[in-house]
Amino acid sequence: MMDNFEKHIRENKDFFNDKKADKNKMWDAISKELDTVESKKVIPLWKSTGFKIAASIIIILGLLTIAGPILLHPNNAGIETSYANKEVLDIEFHYKNLVEHQVKLVQEHPALSKEDKKEFLSFMQDLDDEYDELKIEMKKNLDNERILEALIGNYKKRIELIENLLKQINSSKKINEDYGYTL
Amino acid sequence: METIVQNTHKELVEKSKLGDRNSQYKLYELYVDAMYSISMRMVGIKEDAEDVVQDSFIDAFKKINSFKYESSFGAWLKRIVINKSINHLKVKRIALTPIEDHEYHLKDETPEPIEKIDLIKVKLGIEKLPQGYKQIICLYLIEGYDHNEIGEILEISTSTSKSQYHRAKKKLIEIIKGL
């Protein structure tokens, strides 16, 4: 339990804080030391708000560089510059060559009638139309894997169609030849 | 009023945490004289007290992110200054607890209580106290720590803190009466 002597001193403790520091001299030393510490300190950039903003701007600019030409000029040849579009173009180039080669084979095949060729080519036209629609969708949404799969599926369907047709031609030819041989 | 002060300080503390030198200076300006007075009472030499206060502010700003408002910023800073002052005395091998020699001169009976307490005489009396007594009187009477806290600061038991404080107080009253 405190007596009056103790209480009186505690109640007037500010009276004892009467010393005046040499503020400027001490602050110079303190700020100098803090500057040294800060220059040595590794600043975790990801914790800084400024860095977060800068990173966001860079990401947005990056996305605009990739998607910008497509969004601004959907029919522009500039699309070809984007990575995603390049992927589509590579796929397209690969399958287009395959299909063109096989369509040529069908067209030049002597065993097929004009009507058969016409019917086959109209099937191919339908698949071409479907492919063009998918390409438009793809431009709207480059990241859509389902559309990309559908594009590949479209080409696979054409190749399959051609392969089946050529197989049919060859097998009927073989049957005819067999017949001929038997006869 | 106290809430306004706390909020102002909180804003300064938060900005200081972000490394804002201007806010750090404002905090420094608010507390430097009080901290210097504390250190002067503890170490007694101007140059030593300045070194202690400088180091304390540097440490405080370096570790300010660990300050979680469990106490006031002033109390947190004061504890740093007190600890630094004690460490300084330890390095200089100055006894932190009363030396037996001084007890030899103490009268056994409790001194008559002072009727009119003259704060100027109290201040002079504290300055005249031997180092070991001065620490414990300052920590208890002026800094307002209890004996558990003093035990932690001086690394002594609570009962030792209590008994040594009573001896120091007797000595102080004796000195004041002689002034």
Coordinates of C-alpha atoms in Angstrom, one line a residue:
Chain A
M1 CA 0.0 0.0 0.0
M2 CA 1.4 3.4 -1.0
D3 CA 1.8 6.1 1.5
N4 CA 1.3 9.8 0.8
F5 CA 5.0 10.3 0.0
E6 CA 4.8 7.7 -2.8
K7 CA 1.4 8.8 -4.1
H8 CA 2.6 12.4 -4.3
I9 CA 5.6 11.5 -6.3
R10 CA 3.7 9.2 -8.7
E11 CA 1.0 11.9 -9.2
N12 CA 3.7 14.4 -10.1
K13 CA 6.0 12.2 -12.1
D14 CA 6.0 14.6 -15.0
F15 CA 7.8 17.1 -12.8
F16 CA 10.8 14.7 -13.0
N17 CA 10.9 14.6 -16.8
D18 CA 12.5 18.0 -17.0
K19 CA 15.6 17.2 -19.1
K20 CA 15.9 18.6 -22.6
A21 CA 17.6 16.4 -25.2
D22 CA 19.7 17.8 -28.0
K23 CA 17.0 16.8 -30.4
N24 CA 18.6 17.8 -33.7
K25 CA 22.0 16.2 -33.0
M26 CA 20.3 12.9 -31.8
W27 CA 17.9 12.9 -34.8
D28 CA 20.7 13.3 -37.3
A29 CA 22.4 10.2 -35.8
I30 CA 19.1 8.2 -35.7
S31 CA 18.0 9.1 -39.3
K32 CA 21.5 8.4 -40.6
E33 CA 21.4 4.9 -39.0
L34 CA 17.9 4.3 -40.3
D35 CA 19.0 5.3 -43.8
T36 CA 21.8 2.8 -43.7
V37 CA 19.5 0.1 -42.5
E38 CA 17.0 0.8 -45.3
S39 CA 19.6 0.8 -48.0
K40 CA 20.7 -2.6 -46.8
K41 CA 17.2 -3.9 -46.3
V42 CA 15.8 -6.3 -49.0
I43 CA 12.3 -4.9 -49.7
P44 CA 9.8 -7.6 -50.3
L45 CA 8.2 -6.1 -53.4
W46 CA 5.1 -8.2 -53.4
K47 CA 4.1 -6.6 -50.1
S48 CA 4.3 -3.1 -51.5
T49 CA 1.1 -1.5 -52.7
G50 CA 3.1 0.3 -55.4
F51 CA 4.5 -2.9 -56.7
K52 CA 1.0 -4.5 -56.8
I53 CA -0.3 -1.6 -58.9
A54 CA 2.7 -1.7 -61.2
A55 CA 2.4 -5.5 -61.6
S56 CA -1.3 -5.2 -62.3
I57 CA -0.6 -2.5 -65.0
I58 CA 2.0 -4.7 -66.6
I59 CA -0.3 -7.7 -66.6
I60 CA -3.1 -5.6 -68.2
L61 CA -0.8 -4.2 -70.8
G62 CA 0.4 -7.7 -71.6
L63 CA -3.1 -9.0 -72.0
L64 CA -4.0 -6.0 -74.2
T65 CA -0.9 -6.7 -76.4
I66 CA -2.1 -10.2 -76.9
A67 CA -5.8 -9.8 -77.1
G68 CA -6.0 -6.1 -78.2
P69 CA -5.6 -6.6 -81.9
I70 CA -8.3 -9.3 -81.9
L71 CA -10.7 -7.2 -79.8
L72 CA -10.1 -4.0 -81.8
H73 CA -9.8 -5.5 -85.3
P74 CA -11.4 -9.0 -85.3
N75 CA -10.7 -9.4 -89.0
N76 CA -7.3 -7.9 -89.0
A77 CA -4.2 -9.9 -90.0
G78 CA -2.6 -8.6 -86.8
I79 CA -4.3 -11.5 -85.1
E80 CA -1.6 -13.7 -86.4
T81 CA 0.8 -12.1 -83.9
S82 CA -0.8 -13.6 -80.9
Y83 CA 0.4 -16.8 -79.4
A84 CA -3.1 -18.3 -79.1
N85 CA -3.9 -17.5 -82.7
K86 CA -0.6 -18.9 -83.8
E87 CA -1.5 -22.2 -82.2
V88 CA -4.8 -22.2 -84.1
L89 CA -3.0 -21.3 -87.3
D90 CA -0.5 -24.1 -86.9
I91 CA -3.3 -26.6 -86.3
E92 CA -5.2 -25.2 -89.3
F93 CA -2.2 -25.3 -91.5
H94 CA -1.5 -28.9 -90.6
Y95 CA -5.0 -30.2 -91.2
K96 CA -5.7 -28.0 -94.2
N97 CA -2.7 -29.6 -96.0
L98 CA -3.9 -33.0 -95.1
V99 CA -7.5 -32.4 -96.2
E100 CA -6.5 -30.6 -99.4
H101 CA -4.3 -33.5 -100.4
Q102 CA -7.0 -36.1 -99.7
V103 CA -9.8 -34.0 -101.4
K104 CA -7.5 -33.8 -104.5
L105 CA -7.2 -37.6 -104.3
V106 CA -11.0 -38.0 -104.2
Q107 CA -11.5 -35.5 -107.0
E108 CA -9.0 -37.2 -109.3
H109 CA -10.1 -40.7 -108.4
P110 CA -11.3 -42.4 -111.6
A111 CA -13.6 -44.9 -109.9
L112 CA -15.9 -42.2 -108.5
S113 CA -18.8 -40.8 -110.5
K114 CA -19.4 -37.0 -110.8
E115 CA -22.5 -37.3 -108.5
D116 CA -20.5 -39.1 -105.8
K117 CA -17.8 -36.5 -106.0
K118 CA -20.4 -33.7 -105.8
E119 CA -22.1 -35.3 -102.8
F120 CA -18.8 -35.8 -101.0
L121 CA -17.7 -32.2 -101.7
S122 CA -21.0 -30.8 -100.4
F123 CA -20.3 -32.7 -97.1
M124 CA -16.9 -31.2 -97.1
Q125 CA -18.5 -27.7 -97.7
D126 CA -20.8 -28.3 -94.7
L127 CA -17.7 -29.0 -92.5
D128 CA -16.0 -25.9 -94.0
D129 CA -18.9 -23.8 -93.0
E130 CA -18.9 -25.3 -89.5
Y131 CA -15.2 -24.6 -89.3
D132 CA -15.6 -21.0 -90.3
E133 CA -18.2 -20.5 -87.5
L134 CA -15.9 -22.1 -85.0
K135 CA -13.1 -19.7 -86.1
I136 CA -15.4 -16.7 -85.5
E137 CA -16.2 -18.1 -82.0
M138 CA -12.5 -18.7 -81.4
K139 CA -11.7 -15.0 -82.2
K140 CA -14.3 -14.0 -79.6
N141 CA -12.8 -16.2 -76.9
L142 CA -9.2 -17.3 -77.5
D143 CA -9.0 -19.3 -74.3
N144 CA -11.9 -21.5 -75.0
E145 CA -10.4 -25.0 -75.2
R146 CA -13.8 -26.5 -76.2
I147 CA -13.8 -24.4 -79.4
L148 CA -10.2 -25.4 -80.1
E149 CA -11.1 -29.0 -79.7
A150 CA -14.2 -28.6 -81.9
L151 CA -11.9 -27.1 -84.6
I152 CA -9.6 -30.0 -84.5
G153 CA -12.5 -32.4 -84.3
N154 CA -13.9 -30.7 -87.5
Y155 CA -10.7 -31.4 -89.4
K156 CA -10.5 -35.0 -88.0
K157 CA -14.0 -35.6 -89.2
R158 CA -13.1 -34.4 -92.8
I159 CA -10.0 -36.6 -92.8
E160 CA -12.0 -39.6 -91.5
L161 CA -14.7 -38.9 -94.1
I162 CA -12.1 -38.9 -96.9
E163 CA -10.3 -41.9 -95.5
N164 CA -13.5 -43.9 -95.3
L165 CA -14.5 -42.9 -98.8
L166 CA -11.1 -43.9 -100.2
K167 CA -11.3 -47.2 -98.2
Q168 CA -14.7 -47.8 -99.7
I169 CA -13.5 -47.1 -103.2
N170 CA -10.5 -49.4 -102.7
S171 CA -12.5 -52.2 -101.2
S172 CA -15.2 -52.0 -104.0
K173 CA -12.4 -52.0 -106.5
K174 CA -10.9 -55.0 -104.9
I175 CA -14.2 -56.8 -104.9
N176 CA -14.7 -55.9 -108.5
E177 CA -11.2 -57.1 -109.3
D178 CA -11.9 -60.3 -107.4
Y179 CA -15.0 -60.8 -109.3
G180 CA -13.1 -60.2 -112.5
Y181 CA -10.5 -62.7 -111.4
T182 CA -13.1 -65.3 -110.5
L183 CA -14.9 -64.7 -113.6
Chain B
M1 CA -9.0 13.7 -25.2
E2 CA -6.9 10.6 -24.5
T3 CA -8.6 8.7 -27.4
I4 CA -7.8 11.6 -29.8
V5 CA -4.1 11.5 -28.7
Q6 CA -4.0 7.7 -29.1
N7 CA -5.6 7.9 -32.5
T8 CA -3.1 10.6 -33.6
H9 CA -0.3 8.5 -32.3
K10 CA -1.7 5.4 -34.0
E11 CA -1.7 7.2 -37.3
L12 CA 1.9 8.2 -36.8
V13 CA 2.8 4.7 -35.7
E14 CA 1.1 3.2 -38.8
K15 CA 2.9 5.6 -41.1
S16 CA 6.2 4.9 -39.3
K17 CA 5.7 1.2 -39.9
L18 CA 5.6 2.0 -43.6
G19 CA 9.0 3.8 -43.2
D20 CA 7.6 7.4 -43.4
R21 CA 10.5 9.4 -42.0
N22 CA 8.3 12.4 -41.3
S23 CA 6.0 10.4 -39.1
Q24 CA 9.0 8.8 -37.4
Y25 CA 10.4 12.3 -36.7
K26 CA 7.0 13.4 -35.2
L27 CA 7.0 10.4 -32.9
Y28 CA 10.6 11.1 -31.9
E29 CA 9.8 14.8 -31.2
L30 CA 6.8 13.8 -29.0
Y31 CA 8.8 11.4 -26.8
V32 CA 12.5 12.3 -27.0
D33 CA 12.6 14.6 -23.9
A34 CA 10.7 12.2 -21.7
M35 CA 12.9 9.3 -22.8
Y36 CA 16.0 11.4 -22.3
S37 CA 14.9 12.3 -18.8
I38 CA 14.3 8.6 -18.0
S39 CA 17.7 7.6 -19.3
M40 CA 19.4 10.5 -17.5
R41 CA 17.9 9.3 -14.2
M42 CA 19.0 5.8 -14.9
V43 CA 22.6 6.3 -16.2
G44 CA 23.3 9.7 -14.9
I45 CA 25.7 10.9 -17.6
K46 CA 24.5 13.2 -20.4
E47 CA 26.6 11.5 -23.2
D48 CA 25.6 8.0 -22.1
A49 CA 21.9 9.0 -21.9
E50 CA 22.1 10.4 -25.4
D51 CA 23.6 7.2 -26.7
V52 CA 21.0 5.1 -24.9
V53 CA 18.1 7.2 -26.3
Q54 CA 19.5 7.2 -29.8
D55 CA 19.9 3.4 -29.8
S56 CA 16.5 3.1 -28.3
F57 CA 14.8 5.1 -31.1
I58 CA 16.8 3.3 -33.8
D59 CA 15.7 -0.1 -32.3
A60 CA 12.1 1.1 -31.9
F61 CA 11.8 2.2 -35.5
K62 CA 13.5 -1.0 -36.7
K63 CA 11.1 -3.2 -34.7
I64 CA 8.0 -1.0 -34.9
N65 CA 6.2 -3.7 -36.9
S66 CA 6.2 -5.8 -33.8
F67 CA 4.3 -3.1 -31.9
K68 CA 0.7 -4.3 -31.7
Y69 CA -0.9 -1.7 -29.4
E70 CA -0.9 -4.0 -26.4
S71 CA 0.3 -0.9 -24.5
S72 CA 0.6 2.7 -25.5
F73 CA 3.5 3.5 -27.9
G74 CA 5.1 5.6 -25.1
A75 CA 5.0 2.7 -22.6
W76 CA 6.5 0.4 -25.3
L77 CA 9.2 2.9 -26.1
K78 CA 9.9 3.5 -22.4
R79 CA 10.5 -0.2 -21.8
I80 CA 13.1 -0.2 -24.6
V81 CA 14.8 2.9 -23.0
I82 CA 14.8 1.3 -19.6
N83 CA 16.2 -2.0 -20.9
K84 CA 18.9 -0.2 -22.8
S85 CA 19.8 1.9 -19.8
I86 CA 20.1 -1.2 -17.6
N87 CA 22.2 -3.0 -20.2
H88 CA 24.4 0.1 -20.4
L89 CA 24.9 0.0 -16.7
K90 CA 25.7 -3.7 -16.8
V91 CA 28.3 -3.1 -19.5
K92 CA 29.9 -0.4 -17.3
R93 CA 29.7 -2.9 -14.4
I94 CA 27.6 -0.5 -12.3
A95 CA 25.7 -2.3 -9.6
L96 CA 22.0 -2.4 -10.3
T97 CA 20.9 -3.5 -6.9
P98 CA 21.9 -1.8 -3.6
I99 CA 25.4 -2.4 -2.2
E100 CA 25.5 -3.8 1.3
D101 CA 27.9 -1.0 2.3
H102 CA 25.1 1.5 2.0
E103 CA 22.8 -0.6 4.2
Y104 CA 25.4 -0.4 7.0
H105 CA 24.7 3.3 7.3
L106 CA 20.9 3.0 7.4
K107 CA 19.1 3.4 10.6
D108 CA 17.0 0.4 11.6
E109 CA 13.8 2.3 12.5
T110 CA 11.4 3.6 9.9
P111 CA 12.1 7.3 9.3
E112 CA 9.4 9.8 10.3
P113 CA 7.2 10.5 7.3
I114 CA 7.8 13.8 5.5
E115 CA 5.0 16.2 6.4
K116 CA 5.4 18.6 3.5
I117 CA 6.7 16.9 0.4
D118 CA 9.0 19.2 -1.6
L119 CA 9.4 17.8 -5.1
I120 CA 12.6 19.8 -5.7
K121 CA 14.1 18.1 -2.6
V122 CA 12.9 14.7 -3.8
K123 CA 14.6 15.3 -7.1
L124 CA 17.8 16.3 -5.5
G125 CA 17.5 13.4 -3.1
I126 CA 17.1 10.9 -5.9
E127 CA 20.2 12.3 -7.6
K128 CA 22.2 11.9 -4.4
L129 CA 21.1 8.2 -4.0
P130 CA 23.7 5.5 -4.7
Q131 CA 23.3 4.0 -8.2
G132 CA 21.7 0.7 -6.9
Y133 CA 19.0 2.6 -4.9
K134 CA 18.4 5.1 -7.6
Q135 CA 17.3 2.5 -10.2
I136 CA 14.7 0.9 -8.0
I137 CA 13.3 4.2 -6.7
C138 CA 13.0 5.5 -10.3
L139 CA 11.5 2.4 -11.6
Y140 CA 8.9 2.2 -8.9
L141 CA 8.1 5.8 -8.0
I142 CA 8.6 7.7 -11.2
E143 CA 8.2 5.1 -14.0
G144 CA 5.3 3.5 -12.2
Y145 CA 6.4 -0.2 -12.6
D146 CA 5.2 -2.7 -10.1
H147 CA 7.5 -5.1 -8.3
N148 CA 6.9 -8.0 -10.8
E149 CA 7.9 -5.7 -13.7
I150 CA 10.9 -4.4 -11.8
G151 CA 11.9 -8.0 -11.1
E152 CA 11.8 -8.8 -14.8
I153 CA 13.8 -5.6 -15.7
L154 CA 16.5 -6.0 -13.1
E155 CA 16.4 -9.9 -13.2
I156 CA 15.7 -10.2 -9.5
S157 CA 12.8 -11.8 -7.6
T158 CA 9.6 -9.8 -6.7
S159 CA 10.4 -10.1 -3.0
T160 CA 14.0 -8.8 -3.5
S161 CA 12.6 -5.9 -5.5
K162 CA 10.1 -5.1 -2.6
S163 CA 12.8 -5.3 0.1
Q164 CA 15.3 -3.3 -1.8
Y165 CA 12.8 -0.7 -2.7
H166 CA 11.9 -0.2 1.0
R167 CA 15.6 0.2 1.9
A168 CA 16.0 2.7 -1.0
K169 CA 13.0 4.7 0.2
K170 CA 14.3 4.9 3.7
K171 CA 17.6 6.2 2.4
L172 CA 15.9 8.7 0.2
I173 CA 13.8 10.1 3.1
E174 CA 16.9 10.3 5.2
I175 CA 18.7 12.3 2.4
I176 CA 15.7 14.6 1.9
K177 CA 15.5 15.3 5.6
G178 CA 19.1 16.3 5.6
L179 CA 18.7 18.8 2.8

